[in-house]
Amino acid sequence: MRIAGKGLVDGSATIGFRFDGRDYTGFAGDTLASALLASGVRLFGRSFKYHRPRGVMTTGAEEPNALVTVGRGARAVPNVRATVQEIHGGLEARGQNAWPSLGLDLMAVNDLFAPFFGAGFYYKTFMWPRAFWERLYEPLIRRAAGLGALSGRSNDEAYEKAWAFCDLLVIGAGPAGLMAALGAARAGAEVILADEDSRMGGRLLLESHEVAGRAGADWAGAVLAELGAMANVRLMTRTTVTGAYDGGTYGALERVGLHVANPSEDLPRECFWRIVARRAVLAGGAHERQIAFANNDRPGIMTAGAVRGYLNRWGVAAGRSVTVFANNDDGHRTARDLVAAGVRIAALVDVREDVAMAGDFPVHAGARVIDTVGRQSLREVVIADREGRVSRIASDCLAVSGGWNPALHLACHMNGRPVWREDIAAFVPKPGMVPGMRVAGAANGAFSTQACLAEGLAAAAAVLDDLGFKAAPVDLPEAEDGAVRIRAYWEVPGATHRAWLDFANDVTTKDVRLAAQENFASVEHMKRYTTLGMAPDQGKNSSVTALAILAETTGRGIAETGTTTFRPPYVPVSIAALGAGGQGRGFAPKRLTTSDRAARERGAPMIEAGLWYRPSYFPRPGEATWREACDREVAMVRDRVGVCDVSTLGKIDIQGPDAGRFLDLVYSNTFSTLKPGRVRYGLMLREDGMVMDDGTTACLGPGHYLMTTTTAAAGQVMRHLDFVQQAHCHDWDLRMISVTEAWAQFAVAGPLARDLLNSVLAEPIDGAAFPFLACGEVRLMGVAARLFRISFSGELGFEVAVPARYGAALWRDLVARAESLGGGAYGMEALNVLRIEKGFVTHAEIHGRVTAFDIGLQAMVSGKKDCIGKAASTRPGLSGPEREQLVGLRPVAADRAIAAGAHLFDEAAEAVSANDRGYVTSACWSPTLGSHLALGFLRDGRARIGTRVRLVDHLRKAEVLCEVTDPVFFDPEGGRARG
Amino acid sequence: MRLTCPLCGDRDRREFHYYGAEVYADRPDAGAALDAWDDYLHLRDNPAGETRDLWYHEIGCSAWIVVTRDTVSHRILQTALLTARQRQVGKFVYQEGDLREVPAKPGAATGGERP
């Protein structure tokens, strides 16, 4: 019900929306909760376990009851707090956890069986048979219990993430936050003021207090106008700071598009911010707590601050006849504000004997609420007076104030523990729990408006002093400064029905006692046993009351009992916001070679190699399978000429007088003797003696080298080189840089490779001028290029490199020339077959657990010099017959396929792990040799060449008898590459 | 988490690659006993408190950085370039002026400049 003339909503702007299939209207500025309350809706949802009717309880993000599903289909978002969701044209929301409808929920039968469903019920009941856990019990329980459900479909809406930096982050824009921001902003500091509400002002919007002689909301508006006009201030509304992290980093969730009717598709729904702040002031206010009494969960029972908040901010009376139940003076404000607005107060019930409150309504001092009546909506409040006489009060709204809990969560995110203050019956933060953060106002236990304003200003002054800013004058305005008068009172004793603590998870006072009785007496154990505080509100409404009851039950004090651990996030954060930009194409960057488009135009399927995309093979008409294309490409390279993009290999340019010496240190073999114009194959070890990577390094000139790495290890090698240089020889004269992306590099391989190249080179080459392992500058088609005579296929081979901008053109040209010679482009599949035929290793073999000895390259660890990994490679156990050594494997029956991953056993041995003698790392069909081939590691393998092993693939259920061979199957003398 | 790169300033930890304890930079001399290599390669302290480890400013200037930090409080106490280490009778020390003290309060290392 709206009260004319009350509230801050714009009564001229009517907005239509839908809830549970019915049309409603509200005003601009309404939340779903305020608009529905104004329309007389009381029932917002059903509770988690017992399906009890639940109505709205609070005005803010801490709401435990009014959880709704917003939107439909894949875009539906469950568990949205109706107190946070703003209404807009097009808003469609539904109540949750009810079937077939909110009003008639058949699962409410659970409530009748409540005596069986206490804490620990599931643990004790669904124990056996074990096979039923996952198949029967869990699906049943999940269907019966729970809050909103996910659609199970992928949400295509936009989410965003962003970074921000500031001198001061002010969290919360109530009186304390506004003063802190104003103080810091006037002094010139870069300020971010973040507030989770759609409108800043905090409790000033919800109270009838005056500040500096004007309405609190008007004062807040004036401060915000000043702040909004300053270039050094960023006001972030609808932004909840969710976590405090190391180094002054804060997480924050901004609702960007959730309140917008018909948003454009690219407007993000939410944005997750990481805010780096040199200082922060937490001014997040406080949450009012309930008092536990029998049936304290009926729709219409709310916090007292919420009841007057709906009146003052949204002009909504939450009931026609309101009873107030309090243990402190603050609750009385609700009676005062409602009476002033003409709402009937049925009674003020205060547990204290000495109540200094008189009004035009009955005041029951020393009395308490012992029960309530009304299934789907509150009808009556049952009270007992100080003598125990019971009476009933007709009332459709019960405003409860059990005191206020400072919202100190963020201050505790680095494991700081708050301290208990007996005088205000609340936990407050200790200073310095989060480095760089101060806490001000109600979050710090300062509950009067005057104290909030003063603490906010003082926090700003302290921050300015820390950061070396000169403070600018800010007047401290006058406001109410009432003392906190409260009697700690958690629970009405002797409840005959269940009294709720955690409304969202259906946890009662009895559950907490049961936990204590079963010796889950630590507050952390009690939480886990009862699930109290594990619902979307994360205990904001319940945990302090529950631990007070636990303290009482166990005979410990509240301070001794302590709180549970506060962890981020402060409010629920959607995974979509946290992972914004990380789906689909955003999951990982794509690195594309210069030949990428040409390869795709030819229909080449692309495969991932790290972040790179490389063509798998180049299909031609008539080829039905990849194998046909692959076999053709292999034959092409062996018989004619093939072209392959090898630009993805890492390229590191190393220059300086000490560059050769440096290469000697990082490679196991010697490079300082390499002459300009020559290339050498190098083996790189890790310091623990295992092989890190291999590749060729070319000497382009005196003190100028170009190292290549494998595609996979390019980043690791760069990191390693930087480490070796900076840690061990930073005074050597050399510099290096990755030039991987700067050059497009193509392998041209096959008997006709030289013919092809000579058709594009300005100066033709021959075998004498450009022998195997030569390199040099060349010109082709007017472009300065580099030519390397190296071969990963075992054929006469070259790699030609041009600046990347010429790559696409050169690729098309080389492929066309190759095709005219009866060859063409070849992809990764053929590349792999060619290198297996030649026994060349890749990271399938040098996988981090093999030594130079294992791959038969022990001679490459030079005895004449030190190198990284040399000392460790000589350790016992890293060489010798016990090692698994690289061998070739060839099925005795050539047509028997081998798969990588299979294990090797002695011919007569049983195929069990105790008899394991090795494994297969790479396998292929060799069209050149007409046989399946494989590379693998076999214990004492080199001594077993010529013998047979049994290859067993347990995964694919295959068994193949193989002959052990030298790993070089084809052209072992290497004459083809040298020719 | 933020680290102050001595070359680039205050940066988010996502720009860095973590390696491990600083002792990895103390490579034994060629010919050192196997025990020394075993110690160097495999044995690490796991202090509750001050520790020094190696970070690589991979998405930045490529500098390897020695970070002194507290594993209990998560405070970053000092950062220095790895190249600033000097060998001095069996242990490494840093030259005067090479260490950047990181004040207890976050962000102050930027000296008031906007990051």
Tab-separated table of C-alpha atoms in Angstrom, chain A residues 163 165-166 190 246-249 274 276 278-279 435-436 687-688 718-719 722-723 726-728 730 866-868 871-872 875-876, chain B residues 1-2 12 14 17 24-25 27 30 34 37 40-42 54 56 58 62-64 74 82-83 85 105-107 110 112 114-115:
chain	number	residue	atom	x	y	z
A	163	TRP	CA	40.152	-2.620	-13.963
A	165	PHE	CA	42.803	2.472	-10.005
A	166	CYS	CA	42.423	5.122	-7.346
A	190	GLU	CA	41.443	10.223	-6.939
A	246	ASP	CA	46.350	-8.597	-1.197
A	247	GLY	CA	48.016	-5.415	-2.305
A	248	GLY	CA	45.004	-3.124	-2.081
A	249	THR	CA	43.093	-5.013	-4.763
A	274	ARG	CA	39.198	-5.264	-10.041
A	276	VAL	CA	43.397	-1.257	-7.118
A	278	ARG	CA	46.058	2.803	-2.364
A	279	ARG	CA	43.639	3.172	0.517
A	435	PRO	CA	46.269	-3.304	5.166
A	436	GLY	CA	45.318	0.115	3.863
A	687	GLU	CA	69.326	-27.798	-14.744
A	688	ASP	CA	68.147	-31.168	-13.402
A	718	MET	CA	62.716	-17.617	-23.592
A	719	ARG	CA	62.043	-17.557	-19.852
A	722	ASP	CA	66.446	-14.763	-19.564
A	723	PHE	CA	66.920	-16.546	-16.251
A	726	GLN	CA	70.231	-12.601	-15.504
A	727	ALA	CA	71.120	-15.106	-12.773
A	728	HIS	CA	74.457	-16.474	-13.912
A	730	HIS	CA	74.428	-10.756	-16.372
A	866	ASP	CA	80.080	-26.612	-18.539
A	867	CYS	CA	76.459	-26.246	-19.499
A	868	ILE	CA	73.138	-25.956	-17.772
A	871	ALA	CA	76.335	-31.775	-13.635
A	872	ALA	CA	72.899	-33.202	-12.897
A	875	ARG	CA	73.879	-38.318	-11.569
A	876	PRO	CA	73.543	-42.037	-10.951
B	1	MET	CA	48.319	-9.410	-5.314
B	2	ARG	CA	50.626	-6.676	-6.557
B	12	ASP	CA	49.270	-7.011	-10.876
B	14	ARG	CA	49.057	-11.744	-13.456
B	17	HIS	CA	55.511	-15.918	-13.816
B	24	TYR	CA	67.733	-21.425	-7.538
B	25	ALA	CA	69.906	-18.539	-8.657
B	27	ARG	CA	74.097	-22.361	-8.973
B	30	ALA	CA	81.015	-26.780	-11.971
B	34	LEU	CA	76.527	-34.221	-6.030
B	37	TRP	CA	73.575	-30.225	-6.636
B	40	TYR	CA	70.390	-26.837	-5.090
B	41	LEU	CA	67.904	-28.698	-7.254
B	42	HIS	CA	65.553	-30.272	-4.783
B	54	LEU	CA	61.953	-15.530	-8.050
B	56	TYR	CA	59.692	-13.274	-14.044
B	58	GLU	CA	56.879	-12.176	-18.436
B	62	SER	CA	61.367	-9.774	-19.028
B	63	ALA	CA	63.241	-8.996	-15.833
B	64	TRP	CA	63.711	-11.714	-13.249
B	74	HIS	CA	51.282	-11.806	2.543
B	82	LEU	CA	68.002	-10.553	-10.023
B	83	THR	CA	70.908	-8.931	-11.807
B	85	ARG	CA	72.857	-9.725	-6.817
B	105	LYS	CA	50.696	0.239	2.908
B	106	PRO	CA	49.649	-0.880	-0.534
B	107	GLY	CA	50.165	1.362	-3.473
B	110	THR	CA	54.057	4.349	-6.817
B	112	GLY	CA	51.682	9.122	-5.599
B	114	ARG	CA	48.900	7.245	-11.194
B	115	PRO	CA	49.714	3.657	-12.138
